[in-house]
Amino acid sequence: MPVSRRTFLGGGLAAAAVAVTGTPLLAGCASDKKNTAVANAAVKLPTYTKYGEITPDLPGTDVVLDGFLKYPANPVKAIAEAPGDGKPITFMTNIPGAIPPAMDKNQFWQQLNQRLGSELQISMASNDEYKDKFATRIAGGDLPDILNIPPDTPQIPGLVKSKCMDLTEHLSGDAISKYPFLANIPTEFWKGCVFNGAIYGVPVPRGMSRTSGVLYREDLLAAKGIKDPAPKSFQEFFDLAKEMTAAKENTWAWTRVPLSTIRMMLGMPNVWKQDGGKFTSMYEHEAQEQALEAGRKMVAAGVVNPDAFNDKASARKQWFNGGSAAFDYDSFVAWNQYYNDNTAGDAFAVNMLDVPGFDSGEGTPWMGGALNNVTAFSKSSTHSAETLLKIANWMAAPFGTEEYLFRKYGVAGRHYTLKGTDPVPTKVGTVETGIGLQYISDSTLALYWAGKPDVPKKQHAIQEKFAKRLVYDASYGLYSDTGSKKWAQLVKTMNDLESQIVQGKKPVSDWKAGVESWKAAGGDKIRTELEQAHADTAGK
């Protein structure tokens, strides 16, 4: 079903559209008959037990993330024994940054192996290349011990049934207590690891950390005399964009057309809405033409970088960091990444706007997708499930522990320097620690930035504003076989149409015909399957 940065299709729904290769990973291995809504709903999910040894400065809720103004002075050493079994463990993953130095030239990696008690052999690929590499490895049967499975991998139920360990007996209910930091991951995230009536993986949680909003360069706005911007309507939002645009100086307000934000202003569904068992897609919302007209208006006014329709996300990030754009639509994870990549010096400051209603009042932010990926273990691994789960448990030790400090920052003196109790990464640290450990497992994000307590304060404050108004994707945890095959192409077609409309190449009135085509090409069938899955699991 729908797969996007905001939407992870859990509970088997992750059997998404056929990957870049355009072919199934497992010929003849379509969703297993047992991968039904009823079978998946019957699985007893792991018992959530919050780790209580660390007290946040800014306490969160079941939605708002915990915030910390500084790293605890005496981090808790939470795991006494090395989790490994002495034999090498293989892992394949994507890497969001540059490929780091190889193990023999990487002191962080070498120290990690000592702490794990097993050599962790990691095969890495860039974000852009990973899905192709993953598909090739699966097709060739050459599986690592630990697999990072992207949410939009095709036919996940069949893939995990054929190739991966069933972890139900180790993780279901109170059995997870043997792995306290996996038990510290809230129950909701585990729904995305259930396929064929069993638990087949460990979640890498996102949710609120992946919730996106309008990030803005606080320092650039302040330089124009704009402090604490809080537009109360689309018109004020638009006026602010015009004020921050100076095309002759190669500066534009926006890195891209903020259609998602405009849709939130208009109260649209987050992918799918469910009401009384009936499902409605965002595409069908009556205010879509109004949103597209507003986006078209912004492009026509020249407040969006003219290269926005040609360049990739990496270019947008460079515009924002370099100061040629003041606004970007992205997540809390990206907010931290901007500080990591900062080239503007100490003045650099980021904040996030609240979402107003289109004409007045409050808009409705969309909750981020639950998972980054599912981590599964190969059936052909020579390691026991217990050993691999111990590794995952070690990787999930939360903020405030000694294990987290090492995992994220490395060794003091080489990979970071202490500013008070805060670990400030060195250039060597940034390069050597980027080996993808967060994709084996992770705790939920803590709001924190070393040496900058104002960052978690801002993040916590906007999350508290969002919390009660968040709109969730009603399809999460449900399975649509048609969606697993067709959703990605359907989304691409609609994205292409919206791009043409906001650029003024097609009239806004073309949207209505586009929605009818979307429905006929699979949208209506997906809706029917979601409604059936919802009915099958009602009350379960």
Coordinates of C-alpha atoms in Angstrom, one line a residue:
M1 CA 0.0 0.0 0.0
P2 CA 1.1 3.6 0.1
V3 CA 4.8 3.9 0.6
S4 CA 6.4 7.3 1.1
R5 CA 8.7 9.0 3.6
R6 CA 5.7 9.6 5.8
T7 CA 4.0 6.2 5.4
F8 CA 5.4 2.8 6.3
L9 CA 3.0 0.1 5.5
G10 CA 3.1 -2.3 8.4
G11 CA 1.5 -5.6 9.2
G12 CA 2.2 -7.0 5.7
L13 CA 1.1 -3.8 4.1
A14 CA 4.7 -3.2 3.4
A15 CA 4.5 -5.5 0.5
A16 CA 4.7 -2.5 -1.7
A17 CA 5.1 -1.7 -5.3
V18 CA 7.7 -3.6 -7.3
A19 CA 11.1 -2.0 -6.8
V20 CA 13.2 -0.2 -9.2
T21 CA 14.0 -3.3 -11.1
G22 CA 10.3 -3.6 -12.0
T23 CA 10.4 -7.4 -11.3
P24 CA 9.4 -9.3 -8.2
L25 CA 12.2 -10.4 -5.9
L26 CA 10.8 -13.8 -5.5
A27 CA 9.3 -15.3 -8.6
G28 CA 6.1 -17.1 -7.7
C29 CA 6.3 -15.9 -4.1
A30 CA 3.5 -13.5 -3.9
S31 CA 1.9 -12.8 -0.6
D32 CA 1.4 -16.0 1.3
K33 CA -2.3 -17.0 1.8
K34 CA -1.6 -16.9 5.6
N35 CA -0.8 -13.1 5.3
T36 CA -4.3 -12.1 6.1
A37 CA -5.5 -9.2 8.3
V38 CA -7.1 -11.7 10.7
A39 CA -3.9 -13.8 11.1
N40 CA -1.7 -10.7 11.6
A41 CA -4.2 -9.1 14.1
A42 CA -4.1 -12.3 16.1
V43 CA -0.4 -12.0 16.8
K44 CA 0.4 -11.0 20.4
L45 CA 2.8 -8.1 20.0
P46 CA 5.8 -7.5 22.3
T47 CA 5.0 -6.1 25.7
Y48 CA 6.1 -2.5 25.9
T49 CA 8.3 -1.8 29.0
K50 CA 9.7 1.8 29.1
Y51 CA 13.3 1.9 30.3
G52 CA 13.2 4.1 33.4
E53 CA 16.8 4.7 34.3
I54 CA 17.2 8.0 32.6
T55 CA 15.1 11.1 33.3
P56 CA 14.6 13.6 30.5
D57 CA 14.9 17.4 31.0
L58 CA 11.8 17.8 28.7
P59 CA 9.5 14.8 29.3
G60 CA 7.7 13.4 26.3
T61 CA 4.4 11.5 26.0
D62 CA 3.3 8.6 23.9
V63 CA 3.6 11.0 21.0
V64 CA 6.0 13.8 21.9
L65 CA 9.6 12.7 22.2
D66 CA 11.7 13.1 25.3
G67 CA 14.1 16.1 25.2
F68 CA 17.5 16.5 26.8
L69 CA 19.4 19.8 27.3
K70 CA 22.7 18.0 27.9
Y71 CA 24.2 14.5 27.9
P72 CA 24.0 12.9 31.4
A73 CA 27.3 13.3 33.2
N74 CA 27.6 9.7 34.2
P75 CA 26.0 7.6 31.5
V76 CA 24.5 4.3 32.6
K77 CA 26.4 1.2 31.4
A78 CA 23.3 -0.8 30.7
I79 CA 24.7 -4.1 29.2
A80 CA 27.3 -6.0 31.1
E81 CA 28.2 -8.8 28.6
A82 CA 29.2 -8.5 25.0
P83 CA 26.3 -9.7 22.8
G84 CA 28.2 -11.4 20.1
D85 CA 29.2 -15.1 19.9
G86 CA 32.8 -14.6 18.8
K87 CA 32.1 -15.4 15.1
P88 CA 31.8 -12.7 12.4
I89 CA 28.3 -11.3 11.8
T90 CA 27.3 -9.9 8.4
F91 CA 25.0 -7.0 7.7
M92 CA 23.9 -5.1 4.6
T93 CA 22.6 -1.6 4.8
N94 CA 22.1 1.8 3.1
I95 CA 24.2 4.7 4.2
P96 CA 22.8 8.3 4.1
G97 CA 26.2 10.0 4.0
A98 CA 29.5 9.3 2.4
I99 CA 30.8 5.7 2.6
P100 CA 33.1 5.7 5.6
P101 CA 36.7 4.2 5.9
A102 CA 36.9 0.4 5.7
M103 CA 37.2 -1.6 8.9
D104 CA 41.0 -1.8 8.8
K105 CA 41.3 2.0 8.6
N106 CA 38.4 2.8 10.9
Q107 CA 39.1 2.9 14.7
F108 CA 35.5 3.3 15.6
W109 CA 34.6 0.1 13.7
Q110 CA 37.5 -1.7 15.3
Q111 CA 36.4 -0.6 18.8
L112 CA 32.8 -1.6 18.0
N113 CA 33.9 -5.1 17.2
Q114 CA 35.6 -5.4 20.5
R115 CA 32.5 -4.3 22.4
L116 CA 30.2 -6.6 20.5
G117 CA 32.4 -9.7 20.9
S118 CA 32.0 -10.4 17.2
E119 CA 33.4 -8.8 14.1
L120 CA 30.5 -6.9 12.4
Q121 CA 31.1 -7.1 8.6
I122 CA 29.0 -4.5 6.9
S123 CA 28.2 -4.2 3.2
M124 CA 27.1 -0.6 2.4
A125 CA 25.5 1.2 -0.4
S126 CA 24.3 4.8 -0.8
N127 CA 20.6 5.6 -0.3
D128 CA 20.2 5.9 -4.1
E129 CA 21.8 2.5 -4.9
Y130 CA 20.7 0.4 -2.0
K131 CA 17.4 -1.0 -3.3
D132 CA 19.1 -2.3 -6.5
K133 CA 21.8 -3.9 -4.5
F134 CA 19.3 -5.4 -2.1
A135 CA 17.2 -6.9 -4.9
T136 CA 20.4 -8.3 -6.5
R137 CA 21.5 -10.0 -3.3
I138 CA 18.1 -11.4 -2.6
A139 CA 17.7 -12.8 -6.1
G140 CA 21.1 -14.4 -5.9
G141 CA 20.4 -16.0 -2.6
D142 CA 23.5 -14.4 -1.1
L143 CA 22.0 -13.2 2.2
P144 CA 23.8 -11.6 5.1
D145 CA 23.0 -12.6 8.7
I146 CA 21.1 -9.3 9.3
L147 CA 19.0 -7.7 6.5
N148 CA 17.9 -4.1 6.4
I149 CA 14.5 -4.4 4.5
P150 CA 13.3 -1.2 3.0
P151 CA 9.5 -0.5 3.4
D152 CA 8.8 -0.5 -0.3
T153 CA 10.4 -3.8 -1.0
P154 CA 8.0 -5.9 -3.1
Q155 CA 6.2 -8.9 -1.7
I156 CA 7.6 -8.6 1.8
P157 CA 5.3 -11.3 3.3
G158 CA 6.6 -13.9 0.8
L159 CA 10.2 -12.7 1.1
V160 CA 10.4 -13.1 4.9
K161 CA 8.5 -16.4 4.9
S162 CA 10.9 -17.8 2.5
K163 CA 14.2 -16.3 3.6
C164 CA 14.0 -15.1 7.2
M165 CA 13.7 -16.3 10.8
D166 CA 10.3 -16.4 12.5
L167 CA 11.0 -14.5 15.8
T168 CA 7.6 -14.8 17.4
E169 CA 8.6 -17.2 20.2
H170 CA 11.4 -14.8 21.2
L171 CA 9.5 -11.5 21.0
S172 CA 5.8 -12.1 21.5
G173 CA 4.2 -10.8 24.7
D174 CA 6.5 -11.0 27.8
A175 CA 9.2 -13.1 26.0
I176 CA 10.7 -9.8 24.8
S177 CA 11.7 -9.0 28.4
K178 CA 15.0 -10.9 27.7
Y179 CA 15.8 -8.0 25.4
P180 CA 14.9 -4.9 27.5
F181 CA 15.9 -2.3 24.9
L182 CA 13.8 -3.9 22.3
A183 CA 11.0 -4.0 24.8
N184 CA 11.6 -0.2 25.2
I185 CA 10.3 0.3 21.6
P186 CA 6.6 1.1 21.9
T187 CA 4.1 -1.5 20.7
E188 CA 2.8 0.5 17.7
F189 CA 6.1 0.1 15.9
W190 CA 6.0 -3.7 16.1
K191 CA 2.8 -3.8 13.9
G192 CA 5.1 -3.2 10.9
C193 CA 7.1 -6.4 11.6
V194 CA 4.1 -8.8 11.5
F195 CA 3.6 -10.9 8.4
N196 CA 2.0 -14.3 7.7
G197 CA 0.7 -14.4 11.3
A198 CA 4.1 -14.1 12.9
I199 CA 6.8 -11.5 13.9
Y200 CA 9.6 -11.6 11.3
G201 CA 11.7 -8.6 12.3
V202 CA 12.8 -5.8 14.6
P203 CA 11.5 -2.3 14.0
V204 CA 13.7 0.7 13.4
P205 CA 11.3 3.3 14.8
R206 CA 10.5 6.8 13.4
G207 CA 6.9 8.1 13.9
M208 CA 7.1 11.5 15.4
S209 CA 10.8 12.0 14.5
R210 CA 9.7 11.5 10.8
T211 CA 6.9 14.0 11.1
S212 CA 7.6 16.8 8.7
G213 CA 6.9 20.5 8.8
V214 CA 8.1 23.9 7.6
L215 CA 11.8 24.2 8.7
Y216 CA 13.1 27.7 8.4
R217 CA 16.4 29.5 8.8
E218 CA 15.8 31.5 11.9
D219 CA 19.1 33.4 11.4
L220 CA 18.1 34.5 7.9
L221 CA 14.7 35.7 8.9
A222 CA 16.1 37.5 11.9
A223 CA 18.5 39.4 9.6
K224 CA 15.4 40.7 7.9
G225 CA 13.9 41.7 11.2
I226 CA 11.5 38.8 11.3
K227 CA 11.4 37.1 14.7
D228 CA 9.1 34.3 15.8
P229 CA 7.2 34.1 12.5
A230 CA 3.7 32.7 12.9
P231 CA 1.5 33.1 9.8
K232 CA -2.2 32.7 10.7
S233 CA -3.4 31.8 7.2
F234 CA -2.2 30.8 3.7
Q235 CA -2.1 34.4 2.7
E236 CA 0.2 35.3 5.5
F237 CA 2.3 32.2 4.7
F238 CA 2.6 33.4 1.1
D239 CA 3.4 37.0 2.1
L240 CA 6.2 35.7 4.3
A241 CA 7.6 33.7 1.3
K242 CA 7.5 36.8 -0.9
E243 CA 9.4 38.8 1.8
M244 CA 12.2 36.2 1.9
T245 CA 12.7 36.1 -1.9
A246 CA 15.3 38.1 -3.8
A247 CA 15.6 36.4 -7.2
K248 CA 18.2 38.9 -8.4
E249 CA 20.4 37.8 -5.5
N250 CA 19.8 34.1 -6.3
T251 CA 17.8 33.7 -3.1
W252 CA 14.3 32.2 -3.0
A253 CA 12.1 31.5 0.0
W254 CA 11.4 27.9 -0.8
T255 CA 13.4 24.8 -1.8
R256 CA 10.2 23.3 -3.3
V257 CA 6.5 23.9 -3.6
P258 CA 5.1 23.3 0.0
L259 CA 2.1 21.4 -1.2
S260 CA 2.0 19.0 1.8
T261 CA 1.9 22.0 4.2
I262 CA -0.9 23.6 2.1
R263 CA -2.8 20.3 2.3
M264 CA -2.4 20.2 6.0
M265 CA -3.8 23.8 6.2
L266 CA -6.9 22.5 4.4
G267 CA -7.3 19.5 6.7
M268 CA -6.7 16.8 4.1
P269 CA -6.1 13.1 5.0
N270 CA -2.6 11.7 5.6
V271 CA -2.7 9.3 2.6
W272 CA -5.9 7.5 3.7
K273 CA -8.8 8.5 6.0
Q274 CA -11.2 6.0 7.6
D275 CA -14.7 6.9 8.7
G276 CA -17.3 4.3 9.6
G277 CA -15.3 1.6 7.8
K278 CA -15.2 3.7 4.6
F279 CA -11.7 4.7 3.2
T280 CA -11.1 8.0 1.4
S281 CA -7.8 8.9 -0.3
M282 CA -6.1 12.3 0.1
Y283 CA -6.3 12.6 -3.7
E284 CA -10.1 12.6 -3.6
H285 CA -10.5 15.5 -1.0
E286 CA -12.7 18.3 -2.2
A287 CA -10.1 21.0 -1.4
Q288 CA -7.4 19.5 -3.7
E289 CA -8.0 22.0 -6.5
Q290 CA -7.7 24.8 -4.0
A291 CA -4.4 23.4 -2.7
L292 CA -3.0 23.1 -6.3
E293 CA -4.1 26.6 -7.2
A294 CA -2.3 27.9 -4.1
G295 CA 0.9 26.0 -5.1
R296 CA 0.6 27.2 -8.6
K297 CA 0.3 30.8 -7.3
M298 CA 3.5 30.4 -5.3
V299 CA 5.4 29.1 -8.3
A300 CA 4.1 32.0 -10.5
A301 CA 5.1 34.5 -7.9
G302 CA 8.7 33.2 -8.1
V303 CA 9.1 32.3 -4.4
V304 CA 10.2 28.7 -5.2
N305 CA 13.7 28.0 -6.4
P306 CA 13.3 27.5 -10.2
D307 CA 15.4 24.4 -10.2
A308 CA 13.1 22.7 -7.7
F309 CA 11.5 20.5 -10.3
N310 CA 14.8 19.2 -11.7
D311 CA 17.2 18.7 -8.8
K312 CA 17.3 16.0 -6.1
A313 CA 16.8 16.3 -2.3
S314 CA 20.6 16.7 -1.8
A315 CA 20.5 19.9 -3.9
R316 CA 17.6 21.3 -1.8
K317 CA 19.5 20.6 1.4
Q318 CA 22.5 22.5 0.0
W319 CA 20.3 25.5 -0.9
F320 CA 18.9 25.6 2.7
N321 CA 22.3 25.1 4.3
G322 CA 23.9 27.6 2.0
G323 CA 21.3 30.3 2.6
S324 CA 19.9 30.5 -0.9
A325 CA 16.6 29.2 0.5
A326 CA 15.0 30.1 3.8
F327 CA 12.3 27.4 4.0
D328 CA 12.3 23.6 3.5
Y329 CA 9.7 21.0 4.2
D330 CA 11.3 18.1 6.2
S331 CA 11.4 16.2 9.4
F332 CA 12.9 16.4 12.9
V333 CA 15.6 13.9 11.8
A334 CA 16.5 16.4 9.0
W335 CA 16.5 19.3 11.4
N336 CA 19.3 17.6 13.3
Q337 CA 21.1 16.7 10.1
Y338 CA 21.1 20.3 9.0
Y339 CA 23.0 21.2 12.2
N340 CA 25.4 18.3 11.4
D341 CA 26.0 19.7 7.9
N342 CA 26.0 23.3 8.9
T343 CA 28.5 25.4 6.9
A344 CA 27.2 28.8 8.1
G345 CA 29.0 28.9 11.4
D346 CA 27.7 29.7 14.9
A347 CA 24.9 32.0 13.6
F348 CA 23.1 29.1 11.9
A349 CA 19.8 28.5 13.5
V350 CA 16.8 26.3 12.5
N351 CA 13.2 26.3 13.7
M352 CA 9.8 25.0 12.5
L353 CA 6.6 26.8 11.8
D354 CA 3.2 25.6 13.2
V355 CA 0.6 24.8 10.6
P356 CA -2.2 27.4 10.4
G357 CA -5.6 26.8 8.9
F358 CA -5.9 27.9 5.3
D359 CA -8.0 30.9 6.1
S360 CA -7.7 31.0 9.9
G361 CA -7.5 28.7 12.9
E362 CA -5.3 25.6 13.1
G363 CA -4.2 23.2 10.4
T364 CA -3.7 19.4 10.9
P365 CA -0.1 18.1 10.8
W366 CA 0.5 14.6 9.5
M367 CA 2.1 12.0 11.7
G368 CA 5.3 10.6 10.2
G369 CA 5.6 7.0 9.0
A370 CA 6.1 4.5 11.8
L371 CA 9.3 2.7 10.6
N372 CA 12.5 3.5 8.7
N373 CA 13.0 -0.2 7.9
V374 CA 12.4 -3.7 9.2
T375 CA 15.5 -5.6 10.3
A376 CA 15.2 -9.4 9.7
F377 CA 17.6 -12.3 10.2
S378 CA 18.4 -14.8 7.5
K379 CA 17.2 -18.4 7.9
S380 CA 20.6 -19.5 6.6
S381 CA 22.5 -17.7 9.3
T382 CA 24.8 -19.9 11.4
H383 CA 24.1 -17.6 14.4
S384 CA 21.2 -18.3 16.7
A385 CA 18.2 -16.0 16.8
E386 CA 19.2 -15.2 20.4
T387 CA 22.6 -13.9 19.4
L388 CA 21.2 -11.7 16.6
L389 CA 18.5 -10.3 18.9
K390 CA 21.2 -9.5 21.5
I391 CA 23.0 -7.5 18.9
A392 CA 19.8 -5.7 18.0
N393 CA 19.1 -5.1 21.7
W394 CA 22.6 -3.6 22.1
M395 CA 21.9 -1.3 19.2
A396 CA 18.6 -0.1 20.8
A397 CA 20.1 1.0 24.1
P398 CA 18.6 4.5 24.5
F399 CA 19.9 8.0 25.0
G400 CA 21.7 8.5 28.3
T401 CA 23.4 5.1 28.3
E402 CA 27.1 4.5 27.8
E403 CA 26.3 2.2 24.9
Y404 CA 24.3 5.0 23.1
L405 CA 27.1 7.4 23.7
F406 CA 29.6 5.1 22.0
R407 CA 27.3 4.0 19.3
K408 CA 26.4 7.5 18.2
Y409 CA 29.6 9.4 19.0
G410 CA 32.5 7.0 19.3
V411 CA 35.6 7.3 21.5
A412 CA 36.4 10.5 23.4
G413 CA 39.4 12.3 22.1
R414 CA 39.3 10.9 18.7
H415 CA 35.6 10.9 17.6
Y416 CA 34.3 13.7 19.9
T417 CA 35.5 16.2 22.5
L418 CA 33.6 17.0 25.6
K419 CA 32.0 20.4 26.0
G420 CA 30.8 20.1 29.6
T421 CA 29.1 16.7 29.5
D422 CA 28.2 17.1 25.8
P423 CA 30.0 15.0 23.1
V424 CA 30.8 17.3 20.2
P425 CA 31.8 15.3 17.1
T426 CA 35.1 15.8 15.5
K427 CA 35.5 15.6 11.7
V428 CA 37.1 12.2 12.1
G429 CA 34.2 11.1 14.3
T430 CA 31.6 12.2 11.8
V431 CA 33.3 10.2 9.0
E432 CA 34.2 7.0 11.0
T433 CA 30.9 6.5 12.9
G434 CA 28.7 6.7 9.8
I435 CA 28.6 2.9 9.2
G436 CA 24.8 2.4 9.5
L437 CA 24.4 0.9 12.9
Q438 CA 21.1 2.7 13.4
Y439 CA 19.5 0.5 10.7
I440 CA 20.1 -2.7 12.7
S441 CA 18.0 -1.3 15.5
D442 CA 17.6 1.9 17.4
S443 CA 15.7 3.5 20.2
T444 CA 13.1 6.2 19.5
L445 CA 14.7 9.5 18.8
A446 CA 15.7 11.7 21.7
L447 CA 15.5 15.5 21.1
Y448 CA 19.0 16.7 21.7
W449 CA 21.9 18.5 20.0
A450 CA 25.4 18.5 21.7
G451 CA 26.2 22.0 23.0
K452 CA 23.0 23.6 21.8
P453 CA 20.2 23.2 24.4
D454 CA 18.0 25.6 22.4
V455 CA 17.6 23.0 19.7
P456 CA 15.7 20.4 21.8
K457 CA 13.7 23.2 23.4
K458 CA 12.4 24.4 20.0
Q459 CA 11.8 20.8 18.8
H460 CA 9.9 19.8 22.0
A461 CA 7.8 23.0 21.9
I462 CA 6.6 22.5 18.3
Q463 CA 5.9 18.8 18.9
E464 CA 3.7 19.8 21.9
K465 CA 1.8 22.1 19.5
F466 CA 1.4 19.4 16.9
A467 CA 0.5 16.5 19.3
K468 CA -3.2 16.9 19.7
R469 CA -3.9 17.7 16.1
L470 CA -1.8 15.0 14.4
V471 CA -3.6 13.1 11.5
Y472 CA -2.6 9.4 11.1
D473 CA -2.6 7.3 8.0
A474 CA -5.6 5.0 8.4
S475 CA -4.0 2.3 6.2
Y476 CA -1.1 1.6 8.6
G477 CA -1.1 -2.0 9.7
L478 CA -3.6 -3.1 6.9
Y479 CA -2.7 -5.0 3.8
S480 CA -3.8 -4.4 0.2
D481 CA -2.5 -6.9 -2.4
T482 CA -3.3 -4.4 -5.2
G483 CA -1.5 -1.7 -3.3
S484 CA 1.5 -3.9 -2.9
K485 CA 1.8 -4.1 -6.7
K486 CA 0.5 -0.8 -7.9
W487 CA 0.8 2.0 -5.3
A488 CA 4.2 3.3 -6.3
Q489 CA 3.2 3.8 -9.9
L490 CA -0.1 5.4 -9.0
V491 CA 1.7 7.8 -6.7
K492 CA 4.2 8.7 -9.4
T493 CA 1.5 9.4 -11.9
M494 CA -0.3 11.7 -9.5
N495 CA 2.9 13.4 -8.5
D496 CA 3.7 14.1 -12.2
L497 CA 0.3 15.6 -12.7
E498 CA 0.5 17.8 -9.7
S499 CA 4.0 19.0 -10.8
Q500 CA 2.6 19.9 -14.2
I501 CA -0.3 21.8 -12.7
V502 CA 1.7 23.9 -10.2
Q503 CA 4.2 24.8 -13.0
G504 CA 1.3 26.1 -15.0
K505 CA 1.8 23.5 -17.8
K506 CA -1.7 22.0 -17.2
P507 CA -4.8 23.6 -15.8
V508 CA -6.0 22.9 -12.2
S509 CA -9.2 21.5 -13.7
D510 CA -7.2 18.5 -15.0
W511 CA -6.9 17.1 -11.5
K512 CA -10.5 15.8 -11.5
A513 CA -9.8 13.6 -14.5
G514 CA -6.5 12.5 -13.0
V515 CA -8.3 11.2 -9.9
E516 CA -10.8 9.3 -12.0
S517 CA -7.9 7.6 -13.8
W518 CA -6.2 6.9 -10.5
K519 CA -9.4 5.2 -9.2
A520 CA -9.8 3.1 -12.4
A521 CA -6.1 2.1 -12.4
G522 CA -6.2 0.6 -8.9
G523 CA -7.2 3.3 -6.4
D524 CA -10.8 1.9 -6.1
K525 CA -9.6 -1.7 -5.7
I526 CA -7.0 -0.7 -3.1
R527 CA -9.8 1.1 -1.2
T528 CA -12.0 -2.0 -1.3
E529 CA -9.2 -4.2 0.0
L530 CA -8.4 -1.8 2.8
E531 CA -12.0 -1.6 3.8
Q532 CA -12.2 -5.4 3.9
A533 CA -9.0 -5.7 6.0
H534 CA -10.3 -3.1 8.4
A535 CA -13.6 -5.0 8.7
D536 CA -11.8 -8.3 9.3
T537 CA -9.8 -6.8 12.2
A538 CA -12.4 -4.5 13.7
G539 CA -12.2 -4.7 17.5
K540 CA -9.0 -6.8 17.4

